[in-house]
mmCIF file of C-alpha atoms and ligand atoms in Angstrom:
data_model
loop_
_atom_site.group_PDB
_atom_site.id
_atom_site.type_symbol
_atom_site.label_atom_id
_atom_site.label_comp_id
_atom_site.label_asym_id
_atom_site.label_seq_id
_atom_site.Cartn_x
_atom_site.Cartn_y
_atom_site.Cartn_z
ATOM 1 C CA MET A 2 -0.020 -0.185 -0.138
ATOM 2 C CA GLY A 3 2.482 2.603 1.227
ATOM 3 C CA GLU A 4 0.076 5.855 0.555
ATOM 4 C CA TYR A 5 -0.615 5.990 4.084
ATOM 5 C CA ARG A 6 2.004 7.751 6.500
ATOM 6 C CA ILE A 7 2.565 7.359 9.992
ATOM 7 C CA PRO A 8 1.411 10.841 11.376
ATOM 8 C CA ASP A 9 3.703 13.247 13.067
ATOM 9 C CA GLN A 10 1.832 12.714 16.519
ATOM 10 C CA LEU A 11 2.932 9.025 16.698
ATOM 11 C CA LYS A 12 6.496 9.181 15.207
ATOM 12 C CA GLN A 13 8.178 9.661 18.584
ATOM 13 C CA PHE A 14 6.854 6.053 19.497
ATOM 14 C CA VAL A 15 8.289 4.447 16.499
ATOM 15 C CA THR A 16 11.341 2.334 16.440
ATOM 16 C CA ASP A 17 12.444 -0.415 14.342
ATOM 17 C CA ASN A 18 10.340 -2.847 15.984
ATOM 18 C CA THR A 19 6.966 -0.960 15.959
ATOM 19 C CA ILE A 20 4.267 -2.129 14.132
ATOM 20 C CA VAL A 21 1.646 0.640 13.130
ATOM 21 C CA VAL A 22 -1.609 0.174 12.062
ATOM 22 C CA ARG A 23 -4.123 2.659 10.692
ATOM 23 C CA SER A 24 -7.703 2.021 10.766
ATOM 24 C CA PRO A 25 -10.360 4.327 9.297
ATOM 25 C CA GLY A 26 -13.863 5.926 10.454
ATOM 26 C CA ARG A 27 -16.780 5.381 8.256
ATOM 27 C CA ILE A 28 -20.027 7.104 6.667
ATOM 28 C CA ASN A 29 -23.024 4.895 5.754
ATOM 29 C CA LEU A 30 -25.018 5.635 2.850
ATOM 30 C CA ILE A 31 -28.276 4.148 3.615
ATOM 31 C CA GLY A 32 -29.369 1.022 5.863
ATOM 32 C CA GLU A 33 -29.475 2.571 9.221
ATOM 33 C CA HIS A 34 -30.315 0.419 12.192
ATOM 34 C CA THR A 35 -30.829 -2.327 10.013
ATOM 35 C CA ASP A 36 -27.264 -4.359 10.879
ATOM 36 C CA TYR A 37 -28.496 -5.701 14.440
ATOM 37 C CA ASN A 38 -31.651 -6.714 12.611
ATOM 38 C CA ASN A 39 -29.708 -9.046 10.310
ATOM 39 C CA GLY A 40 -30.628 -6.561 7.228
ATOM 40 C CA PHE A 41 -28.135 -4.667 4.942
ATOM 41 C CA VAL A 42 -25.836 -1.664 5.167
ATOM 42 C CA LEU A 43 -24.285 0.421 2.602
ATOM 43 C CA PRO A 44 -20.913 1.793 4.670
ATOM 44 C CA ALA A 45 -17.748 3.053 3.162
ATOM 45 C CA ALA A 46 -14.290 3.784 5.050
ATOM 46 C CA ILE A 47 -13.217 7.260 5.037
ATOM 47 C CA ASP A 48 -10.012 9.592 5.027
ATOM 48 C CA LYS A 49 -10.296 10.060 8.982
ATOM 49 C CA ALA A 50 -8.550 7.382 10.983
ATOM 50 C CA VAL A 51 -7.307 5.892 13.977
ATOM 51 C CA TYR A 52 -3.540 4.973 14.162
ATOM 52 C CA VAL A 53 -1.947 2.590 16.909
ATOM 53 C CA THR A 54 1.719 1.684 17.544
ATOM 54 C CA ILE A 55 2.520 -1.232 19.065
ATOM 55 C CA GLU A 56 5.487 -3.052 20.683
ATOM 56 C CA GLN A 57 6.477 -5.863 22.885
ATOM 57 C CA VAL A 58 7.918 -5.430 26.066
ATOM 58 C CA SER A 59 8.997 -7.739 28.785
ATOM 59 C CA GLY A 60 6.765 -8.755 31.744
ATOM 60 C CA THR A 61 3.044 -8.631 32.037
ATOM 61 C CA LYS A 62 2.163 -5.072 32.212
ATOM 62 C CA LEU A 63 0.625 -2.914 29.325
ATOM 63 C CA PHE A 64 1.608 0.632 28.902
ATOM 64 C CA LEU A 65 -1.196 2.445 26.859
ATOM 65 C CA HIS A 66 -1.051 5.957 25.781
ATOM 66 C CA SER A 67 -3.307 8.375 24.183
ATOM 67 C CA VAL A 68 -1.887 11.162 22.358
ATOM 68 C CA ASP A 69 -5.624 12.787 22.070
ATOM 69 C CA PHE A 70 -6.031 12.858 25.819
ATOM 70 C CA ASN A 71 -2.361 13.089 26.699
ATOM 71 C CA GLU A 72 -2.528 10.214 29.240
ATOM 72 C CA THR A 73 -1.017 7.068 30.098
ATOM 73 C CA VAL A 74 -2.145 4.058 31.572
ATOM 74 C CA GLU A 75 -0.346 1.265 32.974
ATOM 75 C CA ILE A 76 -1.991 -1.883 33.961
ATOM 76 C CA GLU A 77 -1.389 -5.506 34.696
ATOM 77 C CA LEU A 78 -2.552 -8.130 31.883
ATOM 78 C CA ASN A 79 -4.490 -10.102 34.738
ATOM 79 C CA ALA A 80 -6.114 -7.141 36.150
ATOM 80 C CA ILE A 81 -7.816 -5.791 32.978
ATOM 81 C CA LYS A 82 -11.346 -4.897 33.143
ATOM 82 C CA PRO A 83 -13.672 -2.346 31.563
ATOM 83 C CA VAL A 84 -13.454 1.236 32.447
ATOM 84 C CA PRO A 85 -16.805 2.782 30.739
ATOM 85 C CA GLY A 86 -16.226 6.105 29.328
ATOM 86 C CA HIS A 87 -12.548 6.069 29.280
ATOM 87 C CA TRP A 88 -10.619 5.873 26.007
ATOM 88 C CA SER A 89 -8.533 2.643 27.492
ATOM 89 C CA THR A 90 -11.716 0.705 27.574
ATOM 90 C CA TYR A 91 -11.750 0.207 23.820
ATOM 91 C CA ILE A 92 -8.464 -1.236 23.906
ATOM 92 C CA LEU A 93 -8.689 -3.309 27.120
ATOM 93 C CA GLY A 94 -11.701 -4.931 25.373
ATOM 94 C CA VAL A 95 -10.069 -5.971 22.566
ATOM 95 C CA VAL A 96 -7.136 -7.450 24.488
ATOM 96 C CA ASP A 97 -9.837 -9.143 26.510
ATOM 97 C CA GLN A 98 -11.116 -10.910 23.113
ATOM 98 C CA PHE A 99 -7.662 -12.278 22.561
ATOM 99 C CA LEU A 100 -7.304 -13.668 26.067
ATOM 100 C CA GLN A 101 -10.977 -14.956 25.724
ATOM 101 C CA LYS A 102 -9.776 -16.865 22.483
ATOM 102 C CA GLY A 103 -7.073 -18.422 24.712
ATOM 103 C CA LYS A 104 -4.055 -16.466 22.960
ATOM 104 C CA GLN A 105 -1.011 -15.778 25.069
ATOM 105 C CA ILE A 106 -0.445 -12.114 25.470
ATOM 106 C CA GLY A 107 2.752 -10.383 26.970
ATOM 107 C CA GLY A 108 3.444 -7.175 28.102
ATOM 108 C CA PHE A 109 3.405 -4.220 25.262
ATOM 109 C CA LYS A 110 3.440 -0.792 24.836
ATOM 110 C CA LEU A 111 0.944 0.695 22.779
ATOM 111 C CA SER A 112 0.135 4.493 21.670
ATOM 112 C CA ILE A 113 -2.797 5.893 19.960
ATOM 113 C CA TYR A 114 -3.722 8.835 18.132
ATOM 114 C CA GLY A 115 -6.539 9.693 15.673
ATOM 115 C CA ASP A 116 -8.330 12.334 13.493
ATOM 116 C CA VAL A 117 -11.833 10.835 13.390
ATOM 117 C CA PRO A 118 -13.854 13.328 15.392
ATOM 118 C CA LEU A 119 -15.098 11.584 18.479
ATOM 119 C CA GLY A 120 -19.006 11.349 19.146
ATOM 120 C CA ALA A 121 -19.655 12.487 15.690
ATOM 121 C CA GLY A 122 -21.027 9.318 14.356
ATOM 122 C CA LEU A 123 -18.243 8.411 12.515
ATOM 123 C CA SER A 124 -17.381 5.339 14.383
ATOM 124 C CA SER A 125 -14.206 6.555 16.286
ATOM 125 C CA SER A 126 -14.560 3.678 18.556
ATOM 126 C CA ALA A 127 -14.978 1.048 16.103
ATOM 127 C CA ALA A 128 -11.925 2.538 14.399
ATOM 128 C CA VAL A 129 -9.775 2.532 18.081
ATOM 129 C CA GLU A 130 -11.046 -1.558 18.298
ATOM 130 C CA CYS A 131 -10.277 -2.538 14.707
ATOM 131 C CA ALA A 132 -6.737 -0.937 14.872
ATOM 132 C CA VAL A 133 -6.066 -2.364 18.268
ATOM 133 C CA ALA A 134 -7.448 -5.870 16.940
ATOM 134 C CA PHE A 135 -5.185 -5.747 13.666
ATOM 135 C CA ALA A 136 -2.221 -4.562 15.634
ATOM 136 C CA LEU A 137 -2.355 -7.396 18.152
ATOM 137 C CA ASN A 138 -3.325 -9.807 15.755
ATOM 138 C CA GLU A 139 0.065 -9.088 13.883
ATOM 139 C CA LEU A 140 2.385 -8.624 17.079
ATOM 140 C CA LEU A 141 0.961 -12.056 18.371
ATOM 141 C CA ASN A 142 1.300 -13.631 14.963
ATOM 142 C CA ALA A 143 -2.587 -14.836 16.066
ATOM 143 C CA ARG A 144 -3.874 -15.253 12.178
ATOM 144 C CA PHE A 145 -7.369 -14.183 12.796
ATOM 145 C CA SER A 146 -9.051 -13.547 9.465
ATOM 146 C CA ARG A 147 -10.638 -10.022 9.050
ATOM 147 C CA LYS A 148 -14.038 -11.290 9.616
ATOM 148 C CA GLU A 149 -12.901 -12.761 12.916
ATOM 149 C CA LEU A 150 -11.188 -9.589 13.835
ATOM 150 C CA ALA A 151 -14.320 -7.619 13.148
ATOM 151 C CA LEU A 152 -16.349 -9.901 15.253
ATOM 152 C CA MET A 153 -14.004 -9.784 18.079
ATOM 153 C CA ALA A 154 -13.994 -5.926 17.853
ATOM 154 C CA GLN A 155 -17.641 -5.768 17.933
ATOM 155 C CA ALA A 156 -17.994 -7.976 21.084
ATOM 156 C CA ALA A 157 -15.315 -5.740 22.653
ATOM 157 C CA GLU A 158 -17.741 -2.853 22.086
ATOM 158 C CA HIS A 159 -20.538 -4.799 23.585
ATOM 159 C CA THR A 160 -18.472 -6.153 26.819
ATOM 160 C CA TYR A 161 -16.413 -3.254 27.508
ATOM 161 C CA ALA A 162 -18.303 -0.136 26.475
ATOM 162 C CA GLY A 163 -21.447 -1.687 26.823
ATOM 163 C CA VAL A 164 -23.172 -0.819 23.396
ATOM 164 C CA LYS A 165 -24.845 -3.808 21.928
ATOM 165 C CA CYS A 166 -24.046 -2.454 18.530
ATOM 166 C CA GLY A 167 -24.338 -4.201 15.051
ATOM 167 C CA ILE A 168 -21.387 -5.414 13.009
ATOM 168 C CA MET A 169 -21.640 -2.445 10.503
ATOM 169 C CA ASP A 170 -18.903 0.027 11.909
ATOM 170 C CA GLN A 171 -16.305 -2.587 12.658
ATOM 171 C CA PHE A 172 -16.887 -4.453 9.317
ATOM 172 C CA ALA A 173 -16.456 -1.085 7.477
ATOM 173 C CA SER A 174 -13.197 -0.064 8.832
ATOM 174 C CA LEU A 175 -11.604 -3.419 8.268
ATOM 175 C CA PHE A 176 -12.959 -4.086 4.651
ATOM 176 C CA GLY A 177 -13.275 -0.461 3.269
ATOM 177 C CA LYS A 178 -12.062 -0.035 -0.304
ATOM 178 C CA LYS A 179 -10.846 3.291 -1.880
ATOM 179 C CA ASP A 180 -13.703 4.871 -4.005
ATOM 180 C CA HIS A 181 -16.064 1.815 -2.847
ATOM 181 C CA VAL A 182 -19.031 1.564 -0.965
ATOM 182 C CA ILE A 183 -19.631 -2.045 0.588
ATOM 183 C CA ARG A 184 -23.172 -3.716 0.611
ATOM 184 C CA LEU A 185 -22.939 -6.088 3.620
ATOM 185 C CA ASP A 186 -25.367 -8.554 4.446
ATOM 186 C CA CYS A 187 -25.351 -8.590 8.035
ATOM 187 C CA ARG A 188 -26.983 -12.102 8.544
ATOM 188 C CA SER A 189 -24.554 -14.126 6.089
ATOM 189 C CA LEU A 190 -21.660 -11.252 6.135
ATOM 190 C CA GLU A 191 -21.457 -11.842 2.515
ATOM 191 C CA TYR A 192 -20.348 -8.459 0.878
ATOM 192 C CA GLU A 193 -19.854 -6.928 -2.197
ATOM 193 C CA TYR A 194 -17.864 -3.544 -3.428
ATOM 194 C CA PHE A 195 -19.706 -0.834 -5.550
ATOM 195 C CA PRO A 196 -17.806 2.014 -7.202
ATOM 196 C CA LEU A 197 -19.328 4.971 -5.910
ATOM 197 C CA GLU A 198 -19.530 7.242 -8.834
ATOM 198 C CA LEU A 199 -20.975 10.364 -7.886
ATOM 199 C CA GLY A 200 -19.888 12.574 -10.864
ATOM 200 C CA GLU A 201 -20.437 16.266 -10.089
ATOM 201 C CA TYR A 202 -21.771 15.362 -6.901
ATOM 202 C CA VAL A 203 -19.602 15.087 -3.288
ATOM 203 C CA ILE A 204 -20.179 13.813 -0.024
ATOM 204 C CA VAL A 205 -20.580 16.224 2.765
ATOM 205 C CA LEU A 206 -20.946 15.622 6.459
ATOM 206 C CA PHE A 207 -22.610 18.334 8.502
ATOM 207 C CA ASP A 208 -21.691 17.858 12.385
ATOM 208 C CA THR A 209 -24.287 19.048 14.652
ATOM 209 C CA MET A 210 -21.438 19.432 17.458
ATOM 210 C CA VAL A 211 -23.974 17.538 19.523
ATOM 211 C CA LYS A 212 -23.184 14.318 21.532
ATOM 212 C CA HIS A 213 -26.017 13.176 23.258
ATOM 213 C CA SER A 214 -25.487 11.233 26.639
ATOM 214 C CA LEU A 215 -28.551 9.311 25.797
ATOM 215 C CA ALA A 216 -27.094 7.617 22.760
ATOM 216 C CA SER A 217 -25.657 4.447 24.215
ATOM 217 C CA SER A 218 -28.870 3.643 26.468
ATOM 218 C CA GLU A 219 -31.268 4.621 24.017
ATOM 219 C CA TYR A 220 -29.374 2.262 21.291
ATOM 220 C CA ASN A 221 -29.725 -0.670 23.485
ATOM 221 C CA ILE A 222 -33.155 0.116 24.068
ATOM 222 C CA ARG A 223 -34.297 0.277 20.288
ATOM 223 C CA ARG A 224 -32.355 -3.143 19.808
ATOM 224 C CA SER A 225 -34.525 -4.391 22.564
ATOM 225 C CA GLN A 226 -37.594 -3.107 21.054
ATOM 226 C CA CYS A 227 -36.663 -4.837 17.821
ATOM 227 C CA GLU A 228 -36.120 -8.245 19.491
ATOM 228 C CA GLU A 229 -39.506 -7.941 21.221
ATOM 229 C CA GLY A 230 -41.374 -7.403 17.728
ATOM 230 C CA VAL A 231 -39.453 -10.499 16.423
ATOM 231 C CA MET A 232 -41.017 -12.367 19.195
ATOM 232 C CA LEU A 233 -44.415 -11.289 18.809
ATOM 233 C CA ILE A 234 -44.430 -11.781 15.011
ATOM 234 C CA GLY A 235 -42.467 -15.316 15.553
ATOM 235 C CA GLN A 236 -45.485 -16.433 17.542
ATOM 236 C CA ASN A 237 -47.569 -16.484 14.272
ATOM 237 C CA TYR A 238 -44.767 -16.963 11.919
ATOM 238 C CA SER A 239 -42.420 -19.494 12.963
ATOM 239 C CA SER A 240 -39.640 -18.687 10.026
ATOM 240 C CA VAL A 241 -39.237 -15.257 11.367
ATOM 241 C CA HIS A 242 -35.722 -14.881 13.375
ATOM 242 C CA SER A 243 -35.088 -11.417 12.752
ATOM 243 C CA LEU A 244 -36.704 -8.082 11.223
ATOM 244 C CA ARG A 245 -35.005 -9.176 8.191
ATOM 245 C CA ASP A 246 -37.403 -12.370 7.649
ATOM 246 C CA ALA A 247 -40.258 -9.913 8.234
ATOM 247 C CA THR A 248 -42.820 -8.570 5.869
ATOM 248 C CA ILE A 249 -44.672 -4.914 6.571
ATOM 249 C CA GLU A 250 -47.661 -7.003 6.591
ATOM 250 C CA MET A 251 -46.688 -9.141 9.250
ATOM 251 C CA VAL A 252 -45.547 -6.252 11.480
ATOM 252 C CA ASN A 253 -48.938 -4.623 10.864
ATOM 253 C CA GLU A 254 -50.661 -8.058 11.551
ATOM 254 C CA CYS A 255 -48.867 -8.899 14.461
ATOM 255 C CA ILE A 256 -47.512 -5.735 16.405
ATOM 256 C CA GLY A 257 -50.169 -3.183 15.337
ATOM 257 C CA GLU A 258 -51.469 -2.812 18.671
ATOM 258 C CA PHE A 259 -48.382 -1.841 20.273
ATOM 259 C CA GLU A 260 -47.743 1.594 19.153
ATOM 260 C CA THR A 261 -44.150 2.205 20.001
ATOM 261 C CA ALA A 262 -42.909 -1.400 18.914
ATOM 262 C CA HIS A 263 -44.710 -1.086 15.683
ATOM 263 C CA ARG A 264 -43.189 2.129 14.526
ATOM 264 C CA ARG A 265 -39.938 0.808 15.308
ATOM 265 C CA CYS A 266 -40.242 -2.483 13.408
ATOM 266 C CA LYS A 267 -41.957 -0.461 10.403
ATOM 267 C CA TYR A 268 -39.017 1.730 10.126
ATOM 268 C CA VAL A 269 -36.396 -1.298 10.190
ATOM 269 C CA VAL A 270 -38.436 -3.432 7.477
ATOM 270 C CA GLU A 271 -39.170 -0.230 5.223
ATOM 271 C CA GLU A 272 -35.187 0.439 5.564
ATOM 272 C CA ILE A 273 -34.081 -2.981 4.921
ATOM 273 C CA ASP A 274 -36.288 -2.724 1.356
ATOM 274 C CA ARG A 275 -35.315 1.079 0.818
ATOM 275 C CA LEU A 276 -31.601 -0.229 0.943
ATOM 276 C CA GLN A 277 -32.297 -3.109 -1.716
ATOM 277 C CA LYS A 278 -34.011 -0.360 -4.139
ATOM 278 C CA GLY A 279 -31.165 2.280 -3.534
ATOM 279 C CA CYS A 280 -28.806 -0.338 -4.369
ATOM 280 C CA LYS A 281 -30.875 -0.527 -7.797
ATOM 281 C CA ASP A 282 -30.807 3.174 -8.110
ATOM 282 C CA LEU A 283 -26.853 3.299 -7.620
ATOM 283 C CA GLU A 284 -26.596 0.679 -10.559
ATOM 284 C CA ARG A 285 -28.597 2.657 -12.663
ATOM 285 C CA GLY A 286 -26.667 5.566 -12.024
ATOM 286 C CA ASP A 287 -30.016 7.308 -10.674
ATOM 287 C CA LEU A 288 -28.448 9.353 -8.072
ATOM 288 C CA LYS A 289 -31.828 11.484 -7.722
ATOM 289 C CA ALA A 290 -33.861 8.520 -6.821
ATOM 290 C CA PHE A 291 -31.038 7.282 -4.308
ATOM 291 C CA GLY A 292 -30.813 10.777 -2.819
ATOM 292 C CA GLN A 293 -34.897 10.714 -2.474
ATOM 293 C CA LYS A 294 -34.523 7.335 -0.331
ATOM 294 C CA MET A 295 -31.957 9.283 2.028
ATOM 295 C CA TYR A 296 -34.581 11.759 2.683
ATOM 296 C CA ALA A 297 -36.927 8.813 3.379
ATOM 297 C CA THR A 298 -34.816 7.080 5.538
ATOM 298 C CA HIS A 299 -34.366 10.142 7.748
ATOM 299 C CA GLU A 300 -37.982 10.801 8.126
ATOM 300 C CA GLY A 301 -38.259 7.017 9.240
ATOM 301 C CA LEU A 302 -35.337 7.827 11.793
ATOM 302 C CA SER A 303 -36.752 10.965 13.120
ATOM 303 C CA LYS A 304 -40.656 10.012 13.369
ATOM 304 C CA ASP A 305 -40.758 6.268 13.591
ATOM 305 C CA TYR A 306 -37.587 5.032 15.211
ATOM 306 C CA GLU A 307 -37.023 8.141 17.050
ATOM 307 C CA VAL A 308 -33.416 8.429 17.254
ATOM 308 C CA SER A 309 -32.773 12.157 15.647
ATOM 309 C CA CYS A 310 -32.768 15.146 17.642
ATOM 310 C CA LYS A 311 -33.743 18.840 16.426
ATOM 311 C CA GLU A 312 -30.357 19.804 15.392
ATOM 312 C CA LEU A 313 -30.248 16.670 12.846
ATOM 313 C CA ASP A 314 -33.854 17.343 11.907
ATOM 314 C CA TYR A 315 -32.873 21.016 11.227
ATOM 315 C CA LEU A 316 -30.083 20.430 8.952
ATOM 316 C CA VAL A 317 -32.154 17.783 7.011
ATOM 317 C CA GLU A 318 -34.770 20.319 6.718
ATOM 318 C CA TYR A 319 -32.687 23.287 5.840
ATOM 319 C CA VAL A 320 -30.705 21.609 3.002
ATOM 320 C CA LYS A 321 -34.214 20.424 1.457
ATOM 321 C CA GLN A 322 -34.692 23.741 -0.141
ATOM 322 C CA TYR A 323 -31.719 23.726 -2.377
ATOM 323 C CA HIS A 324 -32.408 21.387 -5.587
ATOM 324 C CA MET A 325 -28.763 20.821 -5.893
ATOM 325 C CA VAL A 326 -28.700 18.874 -2.729
ATOM 326 C CA ILE A 327 -30.300 15.471 -3.728
ATOM 327 C CA GLY A 328 -29.990 13.567 -0.497
ATOM 328 C CA ALA A 329 -29.373 13.958 3.115
ATOM 329 C CA ARG A 330 -30.174 12.363 6.273
ATOM 330 C CA MET A 331 -28.752 11.739 10.095
ATOM 331 C CA MET A 332 -26.250 8.967 10.075
ATOM 332 C CA GLY A 333 -24.982 6.374 12.674
ATOM 333 C CA GLY A 334 -26.626 5.585 15.801
ATOM 334 C CA GLY A 335 -28.568 8.932 16.401
ATOM 335 C CA PHE A 336 -28.889 11.748 18.999
ATOM 336 C CA GLY A 337 -26.276 13.735 17.571
ATOM 337 C CA GLY A 338 -23.132 13.358 15.396
ATOM 338 C CA CYS A 339 -23.558 14.270 11.729
ATOM 339 C CA THR A 340 -25.923 14.400 8.928
ATOM 340 C CA ILE A 341 -24.509 12.992 5.391
ATOM 341 C CA ASN A 342 -25.467 14.808 2.356
ATOM 342 C CA ILE A 343 -24.880 14.550 -1.411
ATOM 343 C CA ILE A 344 -24.744 17.872 -3.056
ATOM 344 C CA LYS A 345 -23.448 19.175 -6.321
ATOM 345 C CA LYS A 346 -20.015 20.514 -6.338
ATOM 346 C CA ASP A 347 -20.458 23.820 -7.110
ATOM 347 C CA LEU A 348 -22.902 24.418 -4.408
ATOM 348 C CA VAL A 349 -20.768 23.450 -1.363
ATOM 349 C CA GLU A 350 -19.095 26.671 -0.500
ATOM 350 C CA GLU A 351 -22.230 28.689 -0.863
ATOM 351 C CA LEU A 352 -24.263 26.205 0.994
ATOM 352 C CA VAL A 353 -21.769 25.896 3.902
ATOM 353 C CA ASN A 354 -21.665 29.546 4.372
ATOM 354 C CA ASP A 355 -25.531 29.722 4.411
ATOM 355 C CA LEU A 356 -25.939 27.077 6.629
ATOM 356 C CA THR A 357 -23.322 28.086 9.171
ATOM 357 C CA VAL A 358 -25.111 31.392 9.747
ATOM 358 C CA ALA A 359 -28.367 29.864 9.932
ATOM 359 C CA TYR A 360 -27.220 27.068 12.221
ATOM 360 C CA LEU A 361 -25.688 29.297 14.734
ATOM 361 C CA LYS A 362 -28.582 31.631 14.741
ATOM 362 C CA ASN A 363 -31.390 29.031 14.943
ATOM 363 C CA MET A 364 -29.422 26.132 16.807
ATOM 364 C CA GLY A 365 -26.916 28.516 18.922
ATOM 365 C CA LYS A 366 -23.949 25.934 17.810
ATOM 366 C CA GLU A 367 -21.228 26.255 15.425
ATOM 367 C CA LEU A 368 -21.467 24.014 12.411
ATOM 368 C CA LYS A 369 -18.691 21.901 11.298
ATOM 369 C CA HIS A 370 -18.479 19.958 7.987
ATOM 370 C CA TYR A 371 -16.384 17.333 6.616
ATOM 371 C CA MET A 372 -15.907 16.880 2.624
ATOM 372 C CA VAL A 373 -15.409 13.033 2.748
ATOM 373 C CA ASN A 374 -13.282 10.651 0.571
ATOM 374 C CA ILE A 375 -13.397 7.132 0.543
ATOM 375 C CA GLU A 376 -10.293 5.200 1.005
ATOM 376 C CA ASP A 377 -8.974 1.747 2.248
ATOM 377 C CA GLY A 378 -9.749 -0.167 5.357
ATOM 378 C CA THR A 379 -7.276 -1.111 7.974
ATOM 379 C CA SER A 380 -3.807 -1.732 7.242
ATOM 380 C CA ILE A 381 -0.263 -2.023 8.323
ATOM 381 C CA ILE A 382 1.545 1.252 7.602
ATOM 382 C CA ASN A 383 5.062 0.309 9.149
HETATM 383 C C1 LIG B 24 -24.104 2.504 15.464
HETATM 384 C C2 LIG B 24 -23.602 0.972 15.596
HETATM 385 C C3 LIG B 24 -23.959 0.365 14.277
HETATM 386 C C4 LIG B 24 -25.305 0.550 13.939
HETATM 387 C C5 LIG B 24 -25.377 2.049 13.524
HETATM 388 C C6 LIG B 24 -26.755 2.481 13.114
HETATM 389 O O1 LIG B 24 -23.024 2.990 14.585
HETATM 390 O O2 LIG B 24 -22.351 0.862 16.044
HETATM 391 O O3 LIG B 24 -23.824 -0.812 14.640
HETATM 392 O O4 LIG B 24 -26.235 0.205 14.216
HETATM 393 O O5 LIG B 24 -25.272 2.871 14.885
HETATM 394 O O6 LIG B 24 -27.187 2.132 11.754
#
């Protein structure tokens, strides 16, 4: 590969024996909250990443250093446990996965730095987990496949960060491919790359700068609401094991009387279908039709799944008035973070200027925006 460089912030930690890994954040074009329902997603790895250096040391101690937090943690291997809310928990969760799988680990020195904005819905935590998993795999010569590493990184998020996430973020970070999106079947983990040909359009993210503290608890609640829905449908249709297997008719018939569960499940079933149709739009090169589906996804996430917030809704409503924005929606888990927008290149500057002023005036916050390039997934860069 060779095109990804060690960031200056980490150079002081690199010697001849150091392994350096880069693992990117992700965007998702469509297919939100579908991964843990065994549906499809359409993510891509981006040009913002987490970098990890790792090197063996004698003994059984781990020395973890975060450049971003300017903090070092020392811990004995046999004493590791979750530290919810602390940056080290994502690293320790991955170490724990290797131990669970019976891998012998000795002491090591690890440093970490990233330019994936935290809490912006770009999966900085998955990027950390995947970078650490990839680095440990190399250090220990453990030979886990990328798929196994993705599952271990996801398990680390469940056990050490307490978020019962799906597989999308970790998969996208590990399997990303430059200029391609990944259509991932979250049931079978089969995947296909699609070239993302945007022509005169670009992808721009608008960051609400809202980091909602409810995000992880509400996320787990949504997940269990979907599971309840599946249970209710399963009583009448024994072949339904996830919302992927359900139709909208089944949802109406079996969950109709439970207002909240009904809206949650309806959204998911519709979104799984929307993604399939959206992929056909992309194959036909019909970006406009695809963009309309993004708006529909936002509507569903906001009204039925209820994972949006007023700032996300504001940003999506605002861009609707520009016909050169062909699609926009909130992205990721929700309750803050970014919207993803497909915008005609020529309009970007003007729109960013107008929206920045309007956002500050109406929402009282500075707006950030990121132009996104799609890059390769996790790799060793030293
Ligand atoms: C978060 C989770 C993913 C996925 C998205 C919503 O990013 O980590 O697994 O569920 O939310 O699509």
